[in-house]
Amino acid sequence: MNTKKKIGILTGGGDCPGLNAAIRATAKTAIQIGYEVIGIRNGWKGLIDDENETLDSFNTSGIIDKGGTILGTSRVSPFQVENGSQRVSDGFKKLGLEALVVLGGEGTLTIASQLFKMGLPVVGIPKTIDNDVKETDYTIGFQTAVQIATDALDRLRSTAESHHRVMILEVMGRHAGWIATYAGMATGADAILIPEIPLDGEKIEELCQVLKERNKMGKNFSIVVVAEGTKLEGKTIVEPGFDISRNERAGRLGGIGKLLGGIIERKTGLETRVSSLDYIQRGGTPVAYDRNLATAFGVKAVELIIDKKYGEMTALKGNRITSVPLQKVAGKTKTVDLNVYKIAEKFFG
Ligand code: F6P
């Protein structure tokens, strides 16, 4: 009879670079101390539908640099499936797991917190390009997304300069402007528009003024970064045909860049082009920072399990890897630190 203790790992919500590094670190650390590790496929769905595979030192090798998640992911919530939470609990018991490591963003971690309250022994690891999870300075995937957006902005600058255009780049981030702020600051953007600072008529006039002034000074191109969740006259812009009020969590934000491009061109008379990074900023190789953060979080998650500190999430505070109760994270959004934004703002225009 197999008497080894077992833990499960799942990845839920949108993927991001660094997930595989975290799976590797968690699995290898647990295997080293004698655990059997089960990879749950496609997020919560894998526990509901009994889809899983054993993770060993072979199938978790050589994946530290791979984007995406070897386990697959989904946005399925047990609370939106009939008897979902019961089926998750049954799936957990059937596998004989001692604990479950949940790699997720705010949505997945909120579900983990709710299931913990219902008795499931979970440990969370924060991951999302959006960096909007409370109680941790950074999430896995954020630095890679910032680097990808930075590279894109550098490229856009050269073509904007050649054609004397206003170039707008729309980046992801849901209802927080972290990617826009950090990539915009790294490239000296002339304006950074984020959900934390809603756009209204007055703000748009100010922006157009800045762009016209630059032009007058002979700086005949400009770079504007806009986060997808930036509100225009109090409204979040969503992809056509999508009603955000009906499905907020899976909501496909997007379109503010195009909308803004039209307004700017009309109001300033400056030739304007719009690009959107979309899913490119979520794919591919993680930067070293994300691999190392993922590795440290994976090791910490196993320590939490050994200490039976369930209901906790690994977190980065300053340079320290620590943990916080999932309850403090659930249902909340970490918005941009406006002190950081103010630094970027000094270089606008
Ligand atoms: O949360 C990560 C993220 O990429 C957001 O920035 C974006 O709004 C959303 O996921 C897109 O979701 P989906 O992959 O479901 O289209």
Short mmCIF file of N, CA and C in Angstrom, two decimals, residues 76-218:
data_model
loop_
_atom_site.label_atom_id
_atom_site.label_comp_id
_atom_site.label_asym_id
_atom_site.label_seq_id
_atom_site.Cartn_x
_atom_site.Cartn_y
_atom_site.Cartn_z
N VAL A 76 -12.82 28.17 -14.40
CA VAL A 76 -13.98 27.49 -13.78
C VAL A 76 -13.94 27.71 -12.27
N SER A 77 -15.06 28.19 -11.71
CA SER A 77 -15.18 28.36 -10.26
C SER A 77 -16.10 27.27 -9.72
N PRO A 78 -15.68 26.61 -8.64
CA PRO A 78 -16.54 25.58 -8.04
C PRO A 78 -17.89 26.16 -7.61
N PHE A 79 -17.92 27.47 -7.37
CA PHE A 79 -19.16 28.09 -6.91
C PHE A 79 -20.12 28.40 -8.06
N GLN A 80 -19.67 28.14 -9.27
CA GLN A 80 -20.57 28.33 -10.42
C GLN A 80 -20.91 27.00 -11.09
N VAL A 81 -20.53 25.90 -10.43
CA VAL A 81 -20.81 24.56 -10.96
C VAL A 81 -21.72 23.88 -9.94
N GLU A 82 -22.68 23.09 -10.41
CA GLU A 82 -23.60 22.44 -9.48
C GLU A 82 -22.81 21.55 -8.51
N ASN A 83 -23.07 21.72 -7.24
CA ASN A 83 -22.36 20.97 -6.17
C ASN A 83 -20.85 21.12 -6.28
N GLY A 84 -20.39 22.23 -6.86
CA GLY A 84 -18.96 22.40 -7.16
C GLY A 84 -18.06 22.26 -5.95
N SER A 85 -18.40 22.95 -4.85
CA SER A 85 -17.48 22.90 -3.70
C SER A 85 -17.45 21.49 -3.10
N GLN A 86 -18.59 20.81 -3.10
CA GLN A 86 -18.64 19.42 -2.60
C GLN A 86 -17.78 18.52 -3.50
N ARG A 87 -17.89 18.76 -4.82
CA ARG A 87 -17.12 17.92 -5.76
C ARG A 87 -15.62 18.17 -5.62
N VAL A 88 -15.25 19.43 -5.32
CA VAL A 88 -13.83 19.73 -5.07
C VAL A 88 -13.37 18.96 -3.84
N SER A 89 -14.17 19.02 -2.79
CA SER A 89 -13.82 18.33 -1.54
C SER A 89 -13.75 16.81 -1.76
N ASP A 90 -14.70 16.27 -2.52
CA ASP A 90 -14.68 14.82 -2.81
C ASP A 90 -13.44 14.46 -3.63
N GLY A 91 -13.11 15.31 -4.62
CA GLY A 91 -11.94 15.06 -5.47
C GLY A 91 -10.66 15.07 -4.64
N PHE A 92 -10.60 16.01 -3.73
CA PHE A 92 -9.44 16.14 -2.83
C PHE A 92 -9.28 14.87 -1.99
N LYS A 93 -10.41 14.40 -1.43
CA LYS A 93 -10.38 13.20 -0.56
C LYS A 93 -10.03 11.95 -1.38
N LYS A 94 -10.63 11.86 -2.56
CA LYS A 94 -10.39 10.69 -3.41
C LYS A 94 -8.90 10.53 -3.72
N LEU A 95 -8.23 11.67 -3.92
CA LEU A 95 -6.80 11.60 -4.23
C LEU A 95 -5.96 11.35 -2.97
N GLY A 96 -6.57 11.46 -1.82
CA GLY A 96 -5.85 11.24 -0.55
C GLY A 96 -4.87 12.36 -0.25
N LEU A 97 -5.25 13.59 -0.61
CA LEU A 97 -4.31 14.70 -0.42
C LEU A 97 -4.31 15.19 1.04
N GLU A 98 -3.11 15.67 1.43
CA GLU A 98 -3.00 16.28 2.76
C GLU A 98 -3.28 17.78 2.65
N ALA A 99 -2.83 18.37 1.55
CA ALA A 99 -3.02 19.81 1.35
C ALA A 99 -2.97 20.11 -0.15
N LEU A 100 -3.47 21.30 -0.48
CA LEU A 100 -3.52 21.72 -1.87
C LEU A 100 -2.82 23.07 -2.03
N VAL A 101 -1.88 23.15 -2.97
CA VAL A 101 -1.22 24.42 -3.27
C VAL A 101 -1.96 25.05 -4.45
N VAL A 102 -2.45 26.26 -4.25
CA VAL A 102 -3.24 26.93 -5.29
C VAL A 102 -2.47 28.12 -5.82
N LEU A 103 -2.11 28.04 -7.09
CA LEU A 103 -1.45 29.18 -7.72
C LEU A 103 -2.51 30.00 -8.43
N GLY A 104 -2.74 31.21 -7.95
CA GLY A 104 -3.82 31.98 -8.56
C GLY A 104 -3.68 33.47 -8.39
N GLY A 105 -4.52 34.17 -9.14
CA GLY A 105 -4.65 35.61 -8.97
C GLY A 105 -5.76 35.86 -7.96
N GLU A 106 -6.24 37.08 -7.95
CA GLU A 106 -7.22 37.46 -6.91
C GLU A 106 -8.46 36.56 -6.95
N GLY A 107 -8.96 36.24 -8.14
CA GLY A 107 -10.17 35.42 -8.25
C GLY A 107 -9.97 34.02 -7.68
N THR A 108 -8.91 33.35 -8.14
CA THR A 108 -8.63 31.98 -7.70
C THR A 108 -8.31 31.94 -6.21
N LEU A 109 -7.59 32.95 -5.72
CA LEU A 109 -7.23 32.97 -4.30
C LEU A 109 -8.45 33.27 -3.43
N THR A 110 -9.40 34.02 -3.96
CA THR A 110 -10.65 34.26 -3.21
C THR A 110 -11.41 32.94 -3.07
N ILE A 111 -11.45 32.16 -4.15
CA ILE A 111 -12.10 30.85 -4.08
C ILE A 111 -11.37 29.97 -3.06
N ALA A 112 -10.03 30.01 -3.10
CA ALA A 112 -9.24 29.20 -2.16
C ALA A 112 -9.57 29.58 -0.72
N SER A 113 -9.72 30.88 -0.49
CA SER A 113 -10.03 31.36 0.86
C SER A 113 -11.40 30.84 1.31
N GLN A 114 -12.36 30.88 0.39
CA GLN A 114 -13.72 30.40 0.73
C GLN A 114 -13.69 28.90 1.02
N LEU A 115 -12.95 28.16 0.21
CA LEU A 115 -12.89 26.70 0.41
C LEU A 115 -12.14 26.36 1.70
N PHE A 116 -11.16 27.18 2.04
CA PHE A 116 -10.44 26.97 3.31
C PHE A 116 -11.42 27.11 4.48
N LYS A 117 -12.26 28.15 4.39
CA LYS A 117 -13.26 28.35 5.45
C LYS A 117 -14.21 27.15 5.56
N MET A 118 -14.38 26.46 4.42
CA MET A 118 -15.27 25.29 4.43
C MET A 118 -14.51 24.01 4.81
N GLY A 119 -13.22 24.16 5.15
CA GLY A 119 -12.48 23.00 5.67
C GLY A 119 -11.38 22.44 4.78
N LEU A 120 -11.18 23.02 3.58
CA LEU A 120 -10.14 22.49 2.68
C LEU A 120 -8.76 23.06 3.09
N PRO A 121 -7.77 22.19 3.34
CA PRO A 121 -6.45 22.69 3.72
C PRO A 121 -5.67 23.22 2.50
N VAL A 122 -5.70 24.50 2.29
CA VAL A 122 -5.06 25.09 1.11
C VAL A 122 -3.94 26.05 1.50
N VAL A 123 -3.01 26.21 0.57
CA VAL A 123 -1.96 27.22 0.69
C VAL A 123 -1.92 27.94 -0.66
N GLY A 124 -1.89 29.26 -0.65
CA GLY A 124 -1.93 30.01 -1.91
C GLY A 124 -0.56 30.55 -2.32
N ILE A 125 -0.38 30.69 -3.63
CA ILE A 125 0.80 31.38 -4.18
C ILE A 125 0.26 32.43 -5.16
N PRO A 126 0.61 33.72 -4.96
CA PRO A 126 0.06 34.75 -5.83
C PRO A 126 0.75 34.85 -7.19
N LYS A 127 -0.03 34.76 -8.23
CA LYS A 127 0.52 34.89 -9.59
C LYS A 127 -0.47 35.67 -10.44
N THR A 128 -0.02 36.60 -11.17
CA THR A 128 -0.80 37.29 -12.20
C THR A 128 0.06 38.41 -12.77
N ILE A 129 -0.04 38.60 -14.06
CA ILE A 129 0.70 39.72 -14.66
C ILE A 129 0.19 41.05 -14.10
N ASP A 130 -1.05 41.06 -13.56
CA ASP A 130 -1.68 42.32 -13.16
C ASP A 130 -1.08 42.92 -11.88
N ASN A 131 -0.41 42.10 -11.07
CA ASN A 131 0.17 42.52 -9.78
C ASN A 131 -0.87 43.15 -8.85
N ASP A 132 -2.11 42.71 -8.95
CA ASP A 132 -3.18 43.37 -8.18
C ASP A 132 -3.60 42.58 -6.93
N VAL A 133 -2.76 41.63 -6.51
CA VAL A 133 -3.08 40.84 -5.31
C VAL A 133 -2.57 41.59 -4.08
N LYS A 134 -3.45 41.78 -3.13
CA LYS A 134 -3.11 42.49 -1.88
C LYS A 134 -2.07 41.73 -1.07
N GLU A 135 -1.39 42.43 -0.21
CA GLU A 135 -0.52 41.83 0.82
C GLU A 135 0.77 41.22 0.29
N THR A 136 1.07 41.44 -0.98
CA THR A 136 2.38 41.03 -1.50
C THR A 136 2.88 42.15 -2.40
N ASP A 137 4.18 42.45 -2.33
CA ASP A 137 4.70 43.53 -3.17
C ASP A 137 4.57 43.17 -4.64
N TYR A 138 4.93 41.92 -4.96
CA TYR A 138 4.85 41.48 -6.35
C TYR A 138 4.20 40.11 -6.47
N THR A 139 3.59 39.89 -7.62
CA THR A 139 3.05 38.57 -7.95
C THR A 139 3.94 37.97 -9.04
N ILE A 140 3.92 36.64 -9.13
CA ILE A 140 4.67 35.97 -10.20
C ILE A 140 4.09 36.41 -11.55
N GLY A 141 4.92 36.77 -12.49
CA GLY A 141 4.47 37.11 -13.84
C GLY A 141 4.49 38.60 -14.14
N PHE A 142 4.42 39.40 -13.09
CA PHE A 142 4.32 40.85 -13.30
C PHE A 142 5.57 41.41 -13.97
N GLN A 143 6.74 41.06 -13.44
CA GLN A 143 7.98 41.66 -13.98
C GLN A 143 8.18 41.27 -15.45
N THR A 144 7.76 40.06 -15.80
CA THR A 144 7.90 39.65 -17.22
C THR A 144 6.99 40.49 -18.10
N ALA A 145 5.75 40.68 -17.64
CA ALA A 145 4.80 41.49 -18.42
C ALA A 145 5.33 42.92 -18.58
N VAL A 146 5.92 43.45 -17.52
CA VAL A 146 6.48 44.81 -17.59
C VAL A 146 7.61 44.85 -18.61
N GLN A 147 8.44 43.81 -18.61
CA GLN A 147 9.56 43.77 -19.56
C GLN A 147 9.06 43.70 -21.00
N ILE A 148 8.02 42.87 -21.21
CA ILE A 148 7.48 42.73 -22.57
C ILE A 148 6.88 44.07 -23.03
N ALA A 149 6.16 44.72 -22.14
CA ALA A 149 5.55 46.03 -22.49
C ALA A 149 6.65 47.08 -22.71
N THR A 150 7.71 46.98 -21.93
CA THR A 150 8.83 47.92 -22.08
C THR A 150 9.49 47.73 -23.45
N ASP A 151 9.73 46.49 -23.82
CA ASP A 151 10.34 46.21 -25.13
C ASP A 151 9.43 46.73 -26.25
N ALA A 152 8.13 46.51 -26.10
CA ALA A 152 7.18 46.98 -27.12
C ALA A 152 7.21 48.50 -27.23
N LEU A 153 7.27 49.18 -26.08
CA LEU A 153 7.28 50.64 -26.10
C LEU A 153 8.56 51.18 -26.74
N ASP A 154 9.69 50.51 -26.47
CA ASP A 154 10.94 50.94 -27.12
C ASP A 154 10.81 50.85 -28.64
N ARG A 155 10.19 49.76 -29.09
CA ARG A 155 10.00 49.58 -30.53
C ARG A 155 9.03 50.62 -31.10
N LEU A 156 7.96 50.86 -30.37
CA LEU A 156 6.97 51.83 -30.84
C LEU A 156 7.56 53.23 -30.92
N ARG A 157 8.47 53.51 -29.98
CA ARG A 157 9.09 54.84 -29.98
C ARG A 157 9.81 55.09 -31.30
N SER A 158 10.55 54.10 -31.80
CA SER A 158 11.34 54.36 -33.01
C SER A 158 10.44 54.62 -34.22
N THR A 159 9.33 53.89 -34.31
CA THR A 159 8.45 54.14 -35.47
C THR A 159 7.65 55.43 -35.27
N ALA A 160 7.29 55.73 -34.01
CA ALA A 160 6.58 57.00 -33.75
C ALA A 160 7.46 58.19 -34.13
N GLU A 161 8.74 58.06 -33.80
CA GLU A 161 9.70 59.13 -34.06
C GLU A 161 9.87 59.34 -35.57
N SER A 162 9.96 58.24 -36.30
CA SER A 162 10.16 58.35 -37.75
C SER A 162 8.97 59.00 -38.44
N HIS A 163 7.76 58.67 -37.98
CA HIS A 163 6.55 59.16 -38.64
C HIS A 163 5.94 60.39 -37.98
N HIS A 164 6.56 60.83 -36.89
CA HIS A 164 6.06 62.01 -36.16
C HIS A 164 4.61 61.79 -35.72
N ARG A 165 4.39 60.66 -35.07
CA ARG A 165 3.03 60.31 -34.67
C ARG A 165 2.87 60.27 -33.15
N VAL A 166 1.62 60.33 -32.74
CA VAL A 166 1.30 59.97 -31.35
C VAL A 166 1.07 58.46 -31.39
N MET A 167 1.74 57.74 -30.50
CA MET A 167 1.60 56.29 -30.46
C MET A 167 0.99 55.90 -29.12
N ILE A 168 -0.09 55.17 -29.18
CA ILE A 168 -0.75 54.73 -27.94
C ILE A 168 -0.55 53.22 -27.81
N LEU A 169 -0.14 52.79 -26.62
CA LEU A 169 -0.07 51.34 -26.37
C LEU A 169 -1.03 50.98 -25.25
N GLU A 170 -1.97 50.07 -25.55
CA GLU A 170 -2.86 49.58 -24.51
C GLU A 170 -2.28 48.31 -23.90
N VAL A 171 -2.20 48.28 -22.58
CA VAL A 171 -1.69 47.09 -21.90
C VAL A 171 -2.75 46.53 -20.97
N MET A 172 -2.55 45.29 -20.53
CA MET A 172 -3.52 44.65 -19.63
C MET A 172 -3.36 45.15 -18.19
N GLY A 173 -4.01 44.47 -17.28
CA GLY A 173 -3.89 44.83 -15.85
C GLY A 173 -5.20 44.84 -15.10
N ARG A 174 -6.29 44.54 -15.81
CA ARG A 174 -7.65 44.61 -15.24
C ARG A 174 -7.87 45.96 -14.57
N HIS A 175 -8.29 45.97 -13.31
CA HIS A 175 -8.69 47.24 -12.72
C HIS A 175 -7.55 47.93 -11.98
N ALA A 176 -6.33 47.59 -12.33
CA ALA A 176 -5.15 48.24 -11.72
C ALA A 176 -4.16 48.57 -12.83
N GLY A 177 -3.42 49.64 -12.62
CA GLY A 177 -2.53 50.13 -13.69
C GLY A 177 -1.06 49.83 -13.46
N TRP A 178 -0.77 48.68 -12.84
CA TRP A 178 0.64 48.38 -12.51
C TRP A 178 1.52 48.23 -13.75
N ILE A 179 1.06 47.46 -14.72
CA ILE A 179 1.91 47.21 -15.91
C ILE A 179 2.13 48.54 -16.64
N ALA A 180 1.06 49.30 -16.80
CA ALA A 180 1.17 50.59 -17.51
C ALA A 180 2.14 51.52 -16.77
N THR A 181 2.03 51.59 -15.45
CA THR A 181 2.87 52.51 -14.69
C THR A 181 4.35 52.12 -14.78
N TYR A 182 4.64 50.85 -14.56
CA TYR A 182 6.05 50.42 -14.54
C TYR A 182 6.68 50.43 -15.94
N ALA A 183 5.93 50.00 -16.95
CA ALA A 183 6.49 49.99 -18.30
C ALA A 183 6.59 51.42 -18.83
N GLY A 184 5.60 52.23 -18.49
CA GLY A 184 5.60 53.63 -18.92
C GLY A 184 6.76 54.39 -18.30
N MET A 185 7.00 54.12 -17.03
CA MET A 185 8.10 54.81 -16.33
C MET A 185 9.45 54.36 -16.92
N ALA A 186 9.55 53.07 -17.23
CA ALA A 186 10.81 52.52 -17.77
C ALA A 186 11.14 53.05 -19.16
N THR A 187 10.15 53.60 -19.83
CA THR A 187 10.39 54.05 -21.20
C THR A 187 10.20 55.57 -21.35
N GLY A 188 9.99 56.23 -20.24
CA GLY A 188 9.81 57.69 -20.29
C GLY A 188 8.59 58.09 -21.08
N ALA A 189 7.48 57.40 -20.86
CA ALA A 189 6.25 57.72 -21.61
C ALA A 189 5.80 59.16 -21.34
N ASP A 190 5.15 59.74 -22.32
CA ASP A 190 4.69 61.12 -22.18
C ASP A 190 3.38 61.22 -21.41
N ALA A 191 2.68 60.12 -21.32
CA ALA A 191 1.48 60.05 -20.47
C ALA A 191 1.22 58.59 -20.13
N ILE A 192 0.77 58.35 -18.91
CA ILE A 192 0.39 56.99 -18.49
C ILE A 192 -1.02 57.10 -17.92
N LEU A 193 -1.93 56.35 -18.50
CA LEU A 193 -3.33 56.44 -18.06
C LEU A 193 -3.71 55.14 -17.37
N ILE A 194 -4.22 55.26 -16.15
CA ILE A 194 -4.48 54.06 -15.34
C ILE A 194 -5.88 54.13 -14.71
N PRO A 195 -6.43 52.97 -14.34
CA PRO A 195 -7.78 52.96 -13.77
C PRO A 195 -7.88 53.76 -12.47
N GLU A 196 -6.76 53.88 -11.76
CA GLU A 196 -6.77 54.59 -10.47
C GLU A 196 -7.04 56.07 -10.67
N ILE A 197 -6.80 56.59 -11.89
CA ILE A 197 -7.04 58.01 -12.17
C ILE A 197 -7.99 58.09 -13.37
N PRO A 198 -9.29 58.10 -13.09
CA PRO A 198 -10.26 58.04 -14.20
C PRO A 198 -10.13 59.23 -15.15
N LEU A 199 -10.45 58.95 -16.40
CA LEU A 199 -10.37 60.00 -17.43
C LEU A 199 -11.72 60.70 -17.55
N ASP A 200 -11.67 62.02 -17.57
CA ASP A 200 -12.90 62.77 -17.88
C ASP A 200 -12.53 63.82 -18.93
N GLY A 201 -13.49 64.62 -19.30
CA GLY A 201 -13.27 65.62 -20.34
C GLY A 201 -12.07 66.51 -20.04
N GLU A 202 -11.97 66.93 -18.79
CA GLU A 202 -10.89 67.85 -18.40
C GLU A 202 -9.52 67.18 -18.55
N LYS A 203 -9.44 65.95 -18.08
CA LYS A 203 -8.16 65.20 -18.16
C LYS A 203 -7.76 64.98 -19.62
N ILE A 204 -8.74 64.73 -20.47
CA ILE A 204 -8.43 64.51 -21.89
C ILE A 204 -7.93 65.81 -22.51
N GLU A 205 -8.57 66.93 -22.14
CA GLU A 205 -8.10 68.24 -22.64
C GLU A 205 -6.66 68.47 -22.23
N GLU A 206 -6.35 68.19 -20.95
CA GLU A 206 -4.97 68.37 -20.43
C GLU A 206 -3.99 67.52 -21.24
N LEU A 207 -4.39 66.26 -21.48
CA LEU A 207 -3.51 65.35 -22.22
C LEU A 207 -3.25 65.88 -23.64
N CYS A 208 -4.32 66.34 -24.29
CA CYS A 208 -4.17 66.85 -25.66
C CYS A 208 -3.27 68.08 -25.67
N GLN A 209 -3.41 68.89 -24.64
CA GLN A 209 -2.58 70.08 -24.51
C GLN A 209 -1.10 69.70 -24.44
N VAL A 210 -0.81 68.70 -23.60
CA VAL A 210 0.57 68.23 -23.43
C VAL A 210 1.12 67.75 -24.77
N LEU A 211 0.32 67.01 -25.50
CA LEU A 211 0.79 66.46 -26.79
C LEU A 211 1.03 67.58 -27.80
N LYS A 212 0.14 68.58 -27.79
CA LYS A 212 0.30 69.71 -28.73
C LYS A 212 1.54 70.53 -28.37
N GLU A 213 1.76 70.72 -27.05
CA GLU A 213 2.93 71.47 -26.58
C GLU A 213 4.23 70.80 -27.04
N ARG A 214 4.25 69.48 -26.87
CA ARG A 214 5.45 68.74 -27.29
C ARG A 214 5.73 68.99 -28.78
N ASN A 215 4.65 68.94 -29.54
CA ASN A 215 4.77 69.14 -30.97
C ASN A 215 5.32 70.52 -31.29
N LYS A 216 4.79 71.51 -30.57
CA LYS A 216 5.22 72.90 -30.79
C LYS A 216 6.70 73.07 -30.50
N MET A 217 7.15 72.34 -29.42
CA MET A 217 8.56 72.43 -29.02
C MET A 217 9.49 71.75 -30.02
N GLY A 218 8.90 71.05 -30.97
CA GLY A 218 9.73 70.34 -31.96
C GLY A 218 9.90 68.86 -31.62
#
